[in-house]
Coordinates of C-alpha atoms and ligand atoms in Angstrom, one line a residue:
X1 CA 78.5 30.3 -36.1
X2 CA 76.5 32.6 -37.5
X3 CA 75.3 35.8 -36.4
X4 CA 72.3 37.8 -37.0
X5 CA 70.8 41.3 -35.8
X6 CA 67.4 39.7 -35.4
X7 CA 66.4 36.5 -35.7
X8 CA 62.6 35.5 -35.8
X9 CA 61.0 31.5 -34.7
X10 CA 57.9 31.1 -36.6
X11 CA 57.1 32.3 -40.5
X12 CA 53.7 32.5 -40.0
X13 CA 51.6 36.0 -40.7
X14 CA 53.6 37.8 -37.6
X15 CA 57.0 36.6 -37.8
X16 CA 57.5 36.7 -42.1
X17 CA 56.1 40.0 -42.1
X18 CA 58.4 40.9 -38.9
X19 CA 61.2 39.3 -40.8
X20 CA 60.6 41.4 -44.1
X21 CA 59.9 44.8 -42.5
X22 CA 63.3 44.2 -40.1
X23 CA 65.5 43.5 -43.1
X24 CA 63.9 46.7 -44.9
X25 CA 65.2 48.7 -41.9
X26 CA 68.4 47.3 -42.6
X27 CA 68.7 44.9 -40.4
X28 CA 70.9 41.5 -40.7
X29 CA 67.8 39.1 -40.5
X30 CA 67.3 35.4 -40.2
X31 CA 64.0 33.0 -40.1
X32 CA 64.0 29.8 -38.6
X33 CA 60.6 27.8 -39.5
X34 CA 60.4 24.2 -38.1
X35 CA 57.9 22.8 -41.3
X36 CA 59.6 22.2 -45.1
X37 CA 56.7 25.4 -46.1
X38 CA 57.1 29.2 -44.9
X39 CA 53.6 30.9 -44.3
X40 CA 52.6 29.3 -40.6
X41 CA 49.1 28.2 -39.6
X42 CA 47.4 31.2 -41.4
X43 CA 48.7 30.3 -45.0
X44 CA 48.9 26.1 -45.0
X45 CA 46.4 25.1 -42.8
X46 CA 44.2 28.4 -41.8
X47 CA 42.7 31.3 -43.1
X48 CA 43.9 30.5 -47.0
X49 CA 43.1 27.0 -47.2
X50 CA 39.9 27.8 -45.4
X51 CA 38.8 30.2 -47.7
X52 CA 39.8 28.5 -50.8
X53 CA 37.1 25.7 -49.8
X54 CA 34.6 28.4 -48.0
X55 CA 34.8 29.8 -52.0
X56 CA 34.4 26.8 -53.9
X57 CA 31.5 25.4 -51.7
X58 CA 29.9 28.3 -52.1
X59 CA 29.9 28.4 -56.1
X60 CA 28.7 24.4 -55.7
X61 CA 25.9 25.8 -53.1
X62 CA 24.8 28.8 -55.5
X63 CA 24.8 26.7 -58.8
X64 CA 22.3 23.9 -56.8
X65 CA 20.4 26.3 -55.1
X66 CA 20.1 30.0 -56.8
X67 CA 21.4 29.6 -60.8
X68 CA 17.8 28.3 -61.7
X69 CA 16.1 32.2 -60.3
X70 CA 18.9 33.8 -62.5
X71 CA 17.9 32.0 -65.2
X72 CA 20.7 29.4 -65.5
X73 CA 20.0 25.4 -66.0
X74 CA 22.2 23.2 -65.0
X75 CA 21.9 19.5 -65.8
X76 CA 23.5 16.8 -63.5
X77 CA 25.4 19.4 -61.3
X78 CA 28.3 17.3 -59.4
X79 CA 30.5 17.9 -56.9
X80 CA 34.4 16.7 -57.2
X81 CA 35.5 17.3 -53.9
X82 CA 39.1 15.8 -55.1
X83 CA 39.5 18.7 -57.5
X84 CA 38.1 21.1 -54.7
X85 CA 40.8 19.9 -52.4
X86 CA 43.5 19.8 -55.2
X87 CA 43.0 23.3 -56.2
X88 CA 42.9 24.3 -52.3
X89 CA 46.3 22.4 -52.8
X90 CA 47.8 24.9 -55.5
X91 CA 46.4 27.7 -54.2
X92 CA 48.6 27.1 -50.3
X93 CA 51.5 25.6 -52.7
X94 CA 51.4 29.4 -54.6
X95 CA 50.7 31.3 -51.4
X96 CA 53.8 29.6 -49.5
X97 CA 56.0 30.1 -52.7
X98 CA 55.7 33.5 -52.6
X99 CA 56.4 34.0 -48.8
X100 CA 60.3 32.3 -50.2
X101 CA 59.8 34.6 -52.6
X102 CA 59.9 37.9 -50.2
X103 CA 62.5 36.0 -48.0
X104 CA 65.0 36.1 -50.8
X105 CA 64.2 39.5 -52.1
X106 CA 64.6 41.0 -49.2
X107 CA 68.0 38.6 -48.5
X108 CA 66.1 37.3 -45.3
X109 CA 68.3 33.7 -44.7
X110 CA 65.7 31.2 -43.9
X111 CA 66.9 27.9 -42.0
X112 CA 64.4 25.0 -41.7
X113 CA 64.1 23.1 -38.0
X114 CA 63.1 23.3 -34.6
X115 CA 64.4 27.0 -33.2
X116 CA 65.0 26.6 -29.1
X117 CA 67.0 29.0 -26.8
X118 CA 70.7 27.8 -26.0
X119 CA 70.5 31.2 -23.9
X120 CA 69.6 34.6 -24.7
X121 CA 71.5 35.1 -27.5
X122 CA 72.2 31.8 -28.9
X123 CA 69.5 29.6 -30.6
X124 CA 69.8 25.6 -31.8
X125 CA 68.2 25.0 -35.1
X126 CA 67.1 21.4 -35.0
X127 CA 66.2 20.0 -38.8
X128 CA 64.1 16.8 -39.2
X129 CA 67.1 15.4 -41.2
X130 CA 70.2 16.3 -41.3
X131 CA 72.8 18.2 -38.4
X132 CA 72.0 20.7 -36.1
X133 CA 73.2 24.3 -36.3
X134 CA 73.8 27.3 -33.5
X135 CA 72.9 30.7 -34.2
X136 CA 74.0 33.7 -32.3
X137 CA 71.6 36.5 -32.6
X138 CA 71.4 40.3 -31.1
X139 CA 67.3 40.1 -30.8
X140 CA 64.6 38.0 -31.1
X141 CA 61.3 37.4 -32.0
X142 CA 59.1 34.7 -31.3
X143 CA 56.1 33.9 -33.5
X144 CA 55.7 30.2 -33.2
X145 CA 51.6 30.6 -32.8
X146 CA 49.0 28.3 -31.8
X147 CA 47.3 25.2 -31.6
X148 CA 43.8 23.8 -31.3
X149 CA 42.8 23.0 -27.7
X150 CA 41.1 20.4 -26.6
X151 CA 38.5 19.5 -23.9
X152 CA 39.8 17.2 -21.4
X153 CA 39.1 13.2 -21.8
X154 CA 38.6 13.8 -25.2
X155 CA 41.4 12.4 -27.7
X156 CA 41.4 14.1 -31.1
X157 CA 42.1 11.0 -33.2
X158 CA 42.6 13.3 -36.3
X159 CA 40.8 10.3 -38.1
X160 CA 37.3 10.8 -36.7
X161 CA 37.4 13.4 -34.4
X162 CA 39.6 15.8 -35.8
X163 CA 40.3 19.5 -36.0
X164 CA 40.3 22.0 -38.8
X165 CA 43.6 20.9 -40.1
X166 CA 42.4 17.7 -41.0
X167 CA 38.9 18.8 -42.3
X168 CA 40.8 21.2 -44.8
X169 CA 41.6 17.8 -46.5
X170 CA 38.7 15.3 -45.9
X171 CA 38.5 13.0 -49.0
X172 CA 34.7 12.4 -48.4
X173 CA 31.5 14.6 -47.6
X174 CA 30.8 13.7 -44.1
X175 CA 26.8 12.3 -43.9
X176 CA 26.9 13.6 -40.0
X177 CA 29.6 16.6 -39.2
X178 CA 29.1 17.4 -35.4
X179 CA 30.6 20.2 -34.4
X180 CA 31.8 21.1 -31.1
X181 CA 32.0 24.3 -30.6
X182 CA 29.8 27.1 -32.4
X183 CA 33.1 29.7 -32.6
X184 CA 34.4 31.0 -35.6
X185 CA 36.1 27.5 -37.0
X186 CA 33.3 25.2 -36.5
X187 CA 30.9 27.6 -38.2
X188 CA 33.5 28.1 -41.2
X189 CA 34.5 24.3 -41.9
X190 CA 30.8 23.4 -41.1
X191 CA 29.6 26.3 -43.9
X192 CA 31.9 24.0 -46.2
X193 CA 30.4 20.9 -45.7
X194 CA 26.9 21.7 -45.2
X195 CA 27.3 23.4 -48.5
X196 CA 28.1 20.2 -50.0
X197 CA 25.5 18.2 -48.5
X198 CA 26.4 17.0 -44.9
X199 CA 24.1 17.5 -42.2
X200 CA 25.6 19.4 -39.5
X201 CA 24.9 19.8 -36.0
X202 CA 26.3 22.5 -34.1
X203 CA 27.1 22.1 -29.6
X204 CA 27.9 25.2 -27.9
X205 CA 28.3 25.9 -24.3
X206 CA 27.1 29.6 -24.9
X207 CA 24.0 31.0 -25.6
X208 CA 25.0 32.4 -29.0
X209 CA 27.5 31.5 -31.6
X210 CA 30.5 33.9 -32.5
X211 CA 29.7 35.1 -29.1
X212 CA 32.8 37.7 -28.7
X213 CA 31.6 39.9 -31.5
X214 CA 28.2 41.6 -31.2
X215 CA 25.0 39.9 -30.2
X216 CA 22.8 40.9 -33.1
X217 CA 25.1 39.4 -35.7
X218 CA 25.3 35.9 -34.1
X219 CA 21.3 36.1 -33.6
X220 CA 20.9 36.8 -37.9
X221 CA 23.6 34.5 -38.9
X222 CA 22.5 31.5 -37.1
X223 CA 19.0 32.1 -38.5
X224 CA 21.0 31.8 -42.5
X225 CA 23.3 29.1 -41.2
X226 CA 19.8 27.2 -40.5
X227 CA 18.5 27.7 -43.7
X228 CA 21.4 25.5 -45.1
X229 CA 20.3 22.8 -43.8
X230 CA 22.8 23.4 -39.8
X231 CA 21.4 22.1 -36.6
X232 CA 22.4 24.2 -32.9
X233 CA 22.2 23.2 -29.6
X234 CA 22.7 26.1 -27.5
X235 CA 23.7 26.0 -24.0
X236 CA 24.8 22.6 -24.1
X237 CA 28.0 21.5 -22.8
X238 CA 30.3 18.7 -24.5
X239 CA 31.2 15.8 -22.0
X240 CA 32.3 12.9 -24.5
X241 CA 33.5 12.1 -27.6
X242 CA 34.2 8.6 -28.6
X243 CA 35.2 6.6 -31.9
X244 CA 33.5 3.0 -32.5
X245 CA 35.0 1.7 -36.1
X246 CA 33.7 4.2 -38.5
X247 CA 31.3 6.6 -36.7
X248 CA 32.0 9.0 -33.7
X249 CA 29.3 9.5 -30.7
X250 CA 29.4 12.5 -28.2
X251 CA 27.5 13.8 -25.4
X252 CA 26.8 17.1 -24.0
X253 CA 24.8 18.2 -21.0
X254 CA 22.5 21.6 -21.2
X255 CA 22.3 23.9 -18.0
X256 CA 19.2 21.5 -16.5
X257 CA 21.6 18.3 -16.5
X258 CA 19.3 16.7 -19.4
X259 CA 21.9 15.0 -21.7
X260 CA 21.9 15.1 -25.5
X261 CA 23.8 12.2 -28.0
X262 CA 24.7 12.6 -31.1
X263 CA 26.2 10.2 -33.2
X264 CA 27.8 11.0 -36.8
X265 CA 30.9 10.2 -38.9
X266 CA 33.2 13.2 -38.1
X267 CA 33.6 15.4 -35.9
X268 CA 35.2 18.5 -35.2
X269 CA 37.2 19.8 -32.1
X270 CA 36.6 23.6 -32.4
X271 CA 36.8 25.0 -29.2
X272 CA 39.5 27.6 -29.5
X273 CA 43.2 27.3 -29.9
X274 CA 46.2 27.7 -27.0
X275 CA 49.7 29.6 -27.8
X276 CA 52.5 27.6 -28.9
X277 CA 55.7 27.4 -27.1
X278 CA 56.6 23.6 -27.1
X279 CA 60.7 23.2 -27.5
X280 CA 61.1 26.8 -27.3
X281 CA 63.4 26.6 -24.4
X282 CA 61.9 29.1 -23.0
X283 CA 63.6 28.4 -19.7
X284 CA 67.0 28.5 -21.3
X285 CA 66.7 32.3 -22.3
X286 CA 64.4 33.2 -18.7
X287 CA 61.3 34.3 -20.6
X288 CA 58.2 33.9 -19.0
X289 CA 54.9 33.1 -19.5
X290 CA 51.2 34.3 -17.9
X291 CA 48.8 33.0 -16.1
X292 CA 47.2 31.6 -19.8
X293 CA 50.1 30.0 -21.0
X294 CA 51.0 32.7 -23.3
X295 CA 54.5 34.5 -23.9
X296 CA 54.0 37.2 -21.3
X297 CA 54.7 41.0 -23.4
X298 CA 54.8 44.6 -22.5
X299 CA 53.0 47.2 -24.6
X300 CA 56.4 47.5 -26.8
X301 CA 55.6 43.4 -27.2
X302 CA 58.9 42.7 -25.3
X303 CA 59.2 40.1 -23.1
X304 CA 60.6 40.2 -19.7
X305 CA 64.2 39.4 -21.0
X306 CA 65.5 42.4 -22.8
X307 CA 65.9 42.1 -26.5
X308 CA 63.3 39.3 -26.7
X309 CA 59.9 40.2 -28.1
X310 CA 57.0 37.9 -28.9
X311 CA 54.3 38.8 -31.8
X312 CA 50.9 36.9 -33.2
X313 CA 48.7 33.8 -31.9
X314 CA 51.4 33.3 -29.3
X315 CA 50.6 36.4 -26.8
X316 CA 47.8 38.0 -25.8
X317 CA 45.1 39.7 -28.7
X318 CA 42.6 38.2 -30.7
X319 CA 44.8 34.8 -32.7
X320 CA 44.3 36.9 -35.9
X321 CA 46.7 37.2 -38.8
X322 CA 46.0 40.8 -39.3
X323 CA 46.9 41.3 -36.2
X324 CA 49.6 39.6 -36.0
X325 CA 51.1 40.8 -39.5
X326 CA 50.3 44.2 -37.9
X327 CA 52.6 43.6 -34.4
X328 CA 54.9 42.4 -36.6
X329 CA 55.3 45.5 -38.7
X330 CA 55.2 47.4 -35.2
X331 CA 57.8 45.4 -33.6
X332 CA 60.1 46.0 -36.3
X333 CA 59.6 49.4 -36.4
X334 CA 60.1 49.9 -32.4
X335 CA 63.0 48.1 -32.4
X336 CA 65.1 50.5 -35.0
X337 CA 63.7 53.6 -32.9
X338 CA 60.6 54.6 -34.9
X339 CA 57.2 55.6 -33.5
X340 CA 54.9 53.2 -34.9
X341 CA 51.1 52.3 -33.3
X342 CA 49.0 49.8 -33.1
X343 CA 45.1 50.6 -31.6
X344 CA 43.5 47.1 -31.1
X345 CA 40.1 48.2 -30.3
X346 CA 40.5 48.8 -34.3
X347 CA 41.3 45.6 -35.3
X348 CA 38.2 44.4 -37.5
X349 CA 36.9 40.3 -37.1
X350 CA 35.3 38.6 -39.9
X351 CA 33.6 35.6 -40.2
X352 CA 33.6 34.3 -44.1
X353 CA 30.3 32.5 -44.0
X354 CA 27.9 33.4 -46.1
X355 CA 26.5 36.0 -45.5
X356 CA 30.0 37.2 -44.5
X357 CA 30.2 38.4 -40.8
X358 CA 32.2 41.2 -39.9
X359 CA 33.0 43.7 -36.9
X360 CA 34.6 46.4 -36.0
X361 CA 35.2 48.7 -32.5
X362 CA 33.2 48.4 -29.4
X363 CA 29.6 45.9 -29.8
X364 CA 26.6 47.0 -28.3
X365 CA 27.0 44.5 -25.0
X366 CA 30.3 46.3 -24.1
X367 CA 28.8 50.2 -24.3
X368 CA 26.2 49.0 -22.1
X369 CA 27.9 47.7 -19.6
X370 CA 30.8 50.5 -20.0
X371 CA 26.8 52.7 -19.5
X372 CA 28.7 54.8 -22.3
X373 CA 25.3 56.8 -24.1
X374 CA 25.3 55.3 -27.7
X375 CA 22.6 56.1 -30.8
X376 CA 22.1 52.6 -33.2
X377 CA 21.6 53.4 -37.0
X378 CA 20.7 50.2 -38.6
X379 CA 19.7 49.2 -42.6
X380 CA 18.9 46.0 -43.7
X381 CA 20.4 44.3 -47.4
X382 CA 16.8 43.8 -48.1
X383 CA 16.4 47.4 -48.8
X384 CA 19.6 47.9 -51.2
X385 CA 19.1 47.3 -54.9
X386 CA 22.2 46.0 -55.2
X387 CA 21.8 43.6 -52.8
X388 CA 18.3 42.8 -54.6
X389 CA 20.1 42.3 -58.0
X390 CA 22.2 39.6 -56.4
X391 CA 19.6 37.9 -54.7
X392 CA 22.0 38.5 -51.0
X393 CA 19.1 40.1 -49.4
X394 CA 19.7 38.8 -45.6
X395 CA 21.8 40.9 -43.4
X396 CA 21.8 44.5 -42.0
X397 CA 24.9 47.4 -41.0
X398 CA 24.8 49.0 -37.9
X399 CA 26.3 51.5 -36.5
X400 CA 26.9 52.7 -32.8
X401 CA 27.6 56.5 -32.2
X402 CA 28.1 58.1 -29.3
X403 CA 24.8 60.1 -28.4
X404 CA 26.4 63.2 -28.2
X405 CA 29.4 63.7 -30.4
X406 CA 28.6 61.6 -33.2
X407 CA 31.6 59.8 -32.9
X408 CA 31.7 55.8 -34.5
X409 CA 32.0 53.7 -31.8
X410 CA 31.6 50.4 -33.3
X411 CA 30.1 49.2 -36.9
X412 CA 28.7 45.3 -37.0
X413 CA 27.6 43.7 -40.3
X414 CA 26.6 40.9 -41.9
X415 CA 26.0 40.4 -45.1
X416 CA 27.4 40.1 -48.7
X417 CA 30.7 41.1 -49.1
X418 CA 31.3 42.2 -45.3
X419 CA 34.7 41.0 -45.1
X420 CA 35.5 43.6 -47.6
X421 CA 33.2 46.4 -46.6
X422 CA 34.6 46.6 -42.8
X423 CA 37.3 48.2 -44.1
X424 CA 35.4 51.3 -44.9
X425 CA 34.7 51.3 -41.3
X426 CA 37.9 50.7 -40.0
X427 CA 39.2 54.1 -41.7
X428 CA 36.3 55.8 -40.8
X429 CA 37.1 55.1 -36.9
X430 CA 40.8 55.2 -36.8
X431 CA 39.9 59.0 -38.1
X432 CA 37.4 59.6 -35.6
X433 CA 34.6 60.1 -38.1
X434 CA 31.0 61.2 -37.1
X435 CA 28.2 59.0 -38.4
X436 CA 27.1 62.1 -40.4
X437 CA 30.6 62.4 -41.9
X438 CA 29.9 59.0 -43.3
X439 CA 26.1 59.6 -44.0
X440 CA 27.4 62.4 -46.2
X441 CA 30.3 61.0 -48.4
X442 CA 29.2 59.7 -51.5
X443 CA 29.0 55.7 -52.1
X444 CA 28.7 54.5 -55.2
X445 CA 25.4 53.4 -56.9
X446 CA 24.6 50.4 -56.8
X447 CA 27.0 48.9 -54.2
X448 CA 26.3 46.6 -50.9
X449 CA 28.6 50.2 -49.0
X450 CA 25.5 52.2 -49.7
X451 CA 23.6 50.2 -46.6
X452 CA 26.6 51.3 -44.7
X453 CA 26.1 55.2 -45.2
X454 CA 22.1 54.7 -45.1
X455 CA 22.6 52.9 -41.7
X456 CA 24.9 56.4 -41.0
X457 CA 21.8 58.7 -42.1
X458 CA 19.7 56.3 -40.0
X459 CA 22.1 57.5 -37.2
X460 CA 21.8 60.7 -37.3
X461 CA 18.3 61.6 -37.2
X462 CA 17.4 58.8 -38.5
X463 CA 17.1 59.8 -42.1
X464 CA 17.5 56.9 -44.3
X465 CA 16.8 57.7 -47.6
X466 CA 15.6 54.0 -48.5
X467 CA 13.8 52.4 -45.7
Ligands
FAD501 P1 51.3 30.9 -36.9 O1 50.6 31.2 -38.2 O2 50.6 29.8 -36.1 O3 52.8 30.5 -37.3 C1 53.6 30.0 -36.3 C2 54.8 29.3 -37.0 O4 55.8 29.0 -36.1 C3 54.4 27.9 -37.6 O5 54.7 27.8 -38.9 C4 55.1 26.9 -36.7 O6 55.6 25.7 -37.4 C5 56.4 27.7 -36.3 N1 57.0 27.3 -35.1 C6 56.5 27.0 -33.9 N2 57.4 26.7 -33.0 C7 58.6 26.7 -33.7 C8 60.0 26.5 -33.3 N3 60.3 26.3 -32.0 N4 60.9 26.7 -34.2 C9 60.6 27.0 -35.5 N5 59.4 27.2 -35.9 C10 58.4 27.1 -35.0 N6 42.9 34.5 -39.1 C11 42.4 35.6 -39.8 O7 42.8 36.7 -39.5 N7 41.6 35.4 -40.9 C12 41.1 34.2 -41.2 O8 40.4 34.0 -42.1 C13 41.6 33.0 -40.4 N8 41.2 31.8 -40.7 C14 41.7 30.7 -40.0 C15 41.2 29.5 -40.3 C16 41.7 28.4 -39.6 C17 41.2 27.0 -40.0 C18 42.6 28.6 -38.5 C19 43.1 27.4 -37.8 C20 43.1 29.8 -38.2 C21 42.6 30.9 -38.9 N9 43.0 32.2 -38.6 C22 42.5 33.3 -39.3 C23 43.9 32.5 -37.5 C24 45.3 32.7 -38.1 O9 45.7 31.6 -38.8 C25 46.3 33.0 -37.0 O10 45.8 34.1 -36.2 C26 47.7 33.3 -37.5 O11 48.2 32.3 -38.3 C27 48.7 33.6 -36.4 O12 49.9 33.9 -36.9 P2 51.3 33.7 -36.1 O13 52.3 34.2 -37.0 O14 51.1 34.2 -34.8 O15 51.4 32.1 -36.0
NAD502 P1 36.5 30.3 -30.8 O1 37.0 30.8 -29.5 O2 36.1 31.3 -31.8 O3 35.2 29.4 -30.5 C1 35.2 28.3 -29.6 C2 33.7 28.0 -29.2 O4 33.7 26.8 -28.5 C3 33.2 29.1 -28.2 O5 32.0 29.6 -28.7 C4 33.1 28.3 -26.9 O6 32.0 28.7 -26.1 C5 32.8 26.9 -27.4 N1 33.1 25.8 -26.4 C6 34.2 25.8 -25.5 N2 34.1 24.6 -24.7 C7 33.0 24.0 -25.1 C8 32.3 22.8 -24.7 N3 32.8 22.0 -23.7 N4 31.2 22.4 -25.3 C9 30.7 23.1 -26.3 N5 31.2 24.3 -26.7 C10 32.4 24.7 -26.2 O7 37.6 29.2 -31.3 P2 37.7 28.5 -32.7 O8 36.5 28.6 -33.5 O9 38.4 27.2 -32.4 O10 38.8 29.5 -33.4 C11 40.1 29.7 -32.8 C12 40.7 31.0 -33.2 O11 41.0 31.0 -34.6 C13 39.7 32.1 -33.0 O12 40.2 32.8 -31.9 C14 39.9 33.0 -34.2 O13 40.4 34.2 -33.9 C15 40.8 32.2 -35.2 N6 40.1 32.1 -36.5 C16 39.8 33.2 -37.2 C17 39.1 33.1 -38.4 C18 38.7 34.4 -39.1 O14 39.3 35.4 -38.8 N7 37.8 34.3 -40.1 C19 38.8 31.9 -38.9 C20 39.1 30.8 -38.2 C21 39.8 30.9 -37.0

């Protein structure tokens, strides 16, 4: 049998970053992913995938829509939505590689099958073919992820009613894509295909969409999401979904009772995703769970056995990869005796619509009703010339400071490039920097990060140079 320092279930963004930062602090380390492809939800049927179509609908979109007011004519524009999908292909197939890559480099052994506990320190490796092997292991962390939920009574067929994992590889443009759920999946995957032509109707229970990020930047976003042709129905609550041959019809209810039907020829289940801990064995090793039906952690992200930890999608936290790449790297780090952090209320979200959405720190709602005393600096694209030269005028920064030191308390954004430009933020906070520190560094001219230091200068004293 062999036997391991640390071995880690799951390859997504936590555990092959875990894996890779255990076996650079010297570490004996071993893997164990139950697909045939390392990289997890995040880099086969998540955030790479995702973005790989979110980019190449985007280009279609922009050559039908804005090429013609830059001066570019296109004759018989057509969309191949094989080739789309078949470059999304390669570009997963390259990203996966190059997770075995890293394994091997860093002389990670990586065994394919189902990892479950025998007992604390012994897992069974079930393959889909083939025997089944027994590990014996000093730690271990568990990074097996998530799921998508689903609503009760409603089956996801993964034919009609399906959920992001089958959308990433539709092989038509749906004519009707109803979405249930107006979160941060249904509003990527329906970007994609209204893009490309569907008509897309959004039902959320809320009264906003991407409702745990700030107010302001769900407000502006639906408002562009509209403009491309997406239909919302707020407040309403989905009751049914059924399948009849090739169409799919499903109901919701608003607050008042009055019931809405929609009937299209897809539809997607995107109303949040639950931890995964099936075959785990959980049981076997004594580790429990919380009241959520996720792997229950302390702040060191150890479980209530000792020497078991748990990382990612599959405990408590925003299901990001950041932040589970980032617990990984912690975990490993804690483990050999080092004093790594993490601070979560630092951990940016991003939405890659277009306009891109992106936030970071505490929103507006939360100060209010933590009656913290905030200042808001705000500038909209429409006044950047860079912005005006790309024709990506909708959007705005803003910034909340606390009223009397200064101090960043949360940026929100949306608009071109946000995705990237949060980062600025991010750094600015996790050194505790005043709006004015940001209002007087230099930003390159022109660049979309120049809203982000005139939305500083409108903070403090409001004195925005360009609005
Ligand atoms: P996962 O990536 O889910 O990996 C878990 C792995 O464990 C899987 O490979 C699974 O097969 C394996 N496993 C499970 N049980 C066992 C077992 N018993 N034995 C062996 N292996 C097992 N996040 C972002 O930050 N940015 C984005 O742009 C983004 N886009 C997304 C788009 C979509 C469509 C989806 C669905 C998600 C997206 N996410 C995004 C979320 C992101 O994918 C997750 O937060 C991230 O993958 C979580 O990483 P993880 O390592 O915890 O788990
Ligand atoms: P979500 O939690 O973002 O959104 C789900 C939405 O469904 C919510 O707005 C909720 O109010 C709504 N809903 C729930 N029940 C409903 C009902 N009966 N009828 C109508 N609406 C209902 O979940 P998601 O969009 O499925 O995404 C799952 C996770 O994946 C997210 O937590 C996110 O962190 C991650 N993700 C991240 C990215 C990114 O970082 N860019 C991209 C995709 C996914």
């Amino acid at each position: 049998m062999s036997k391991y320092d640390i071995t880690v279930i799951g390859s997504g963004p936590g555990g092959y970053v875990a894996a890779i930062r255990c076996a650079q602090l010297g570490l004996k380390t071993a893997i164990i992913e139950k697909y045939p492809t390392l990289g997890g939800t995040c880099l086969n049927v998540g955030c790479i995938p995702s973005k790989a179509l979110l980019d190449s609908s985007e280009h279609y979109h922009n050559a039908a829509s804005k090429f013609s007011a830059h001066g570019i004519k296109l004759k018989d524009l057509k969309m191949d939505l094989k080739q789309m999908i078949k470059r999304k292909n390669e570009v997963v197939k390259q990203t996966c590689d190059g997770i075995a890559y890293l394994m091997k480099k860093n002389k990670i052994d990586v065994i394919h099958g189902t990892g479950t506990f025998i007992d604390k320190n012994t897992i069974e490796v079930s393959p889909e073919k083939g025997k089944k092997l027994k590990i014996e292991t000093d730690k271990t962390i568990i990074a097996t992820g998530s799921k998508p939920s689903s609503l009760p009574g409603i089956e996801i067929d993964k034919k009609r009613i399906i959920t992001s994992t089958e959308a990433l590889n539709l092989t038509e443009v749906p004519k009707h894509l109803i979405l249930i759920g107006g979160g941060i999946i249904g509003l990527e995957m329906g970007s994609v295909f209204a893009r490309l032509g569907a008509k897309v109707s959004v039902l959320e229970f809320m009264d906003g969409i991407i409702t745990t990020m700030d107010k302001s930047l769900g407000k502006e976003l639906q408002k562009t999401l509209k403009n491309i042709g997406m239909e919302f129905y707020m407040k309403h609550r989905v009751t049914s979904a059924t399948v009849k041959g090739k169409s799919v019809a499903v109901t919701a209810e608003d607050k008042s009772g009055k019931v809405v039907s929609l009937k299209g020829d897809y539809c997607i289940m995107a109303v949040g995703r639950s931890p995964y801990t099936k075959g785990l064995g959980l049981d076997n090793a004594g580790v429990k769970l919380d009241d959520r039906g996720r792997i229950d952690v302390n702040d060191d992200l150890e479980t209530n056995v000792k020497g078991i930890y748990a990382i990612g999608d599959v405990v408590k936290g925003a299901m990001l990869a950041h932040k589970a790449e980032d617990e990984g790297v912690f975990l490993a780090e804690k483990i050999v005796g080092q004093k790594p952090h993490i601070n979560y209320n630092l951990i940016p979200s991003v939405v890659y619509t277009w306009p891109e959405v992106a936030g970071v720190g505490y929103t507006e709602e939360q100060l209010k009703a933590d009656g913290v005393k905030y200042k808001v600096g705000s500038f909209p694209f429409k006044a950047s010339g860079r912005a005006r030269a790309s024709m990506d005028l909708e959007g705005f920064v803003k910034i909340l400071a606390d009223s009397d030191t200064d101090e960043i308390l949360g940026v929100h954004m949306i608009g071109p490039r946000a995705a990237d430009m949060i980062a600025e933020a991010v750094v600015a906070m996790e050194f505790r920097a005043s709006a004015e520190d940001i209002a007087r560094i230099c930003h390159a001219h022109p660049s979309f990060t120049e809203a982000f230091k005139e939305a500083a200068m409108d903070a403090t004293e409001k004195r925005a140079i360009h609005i």
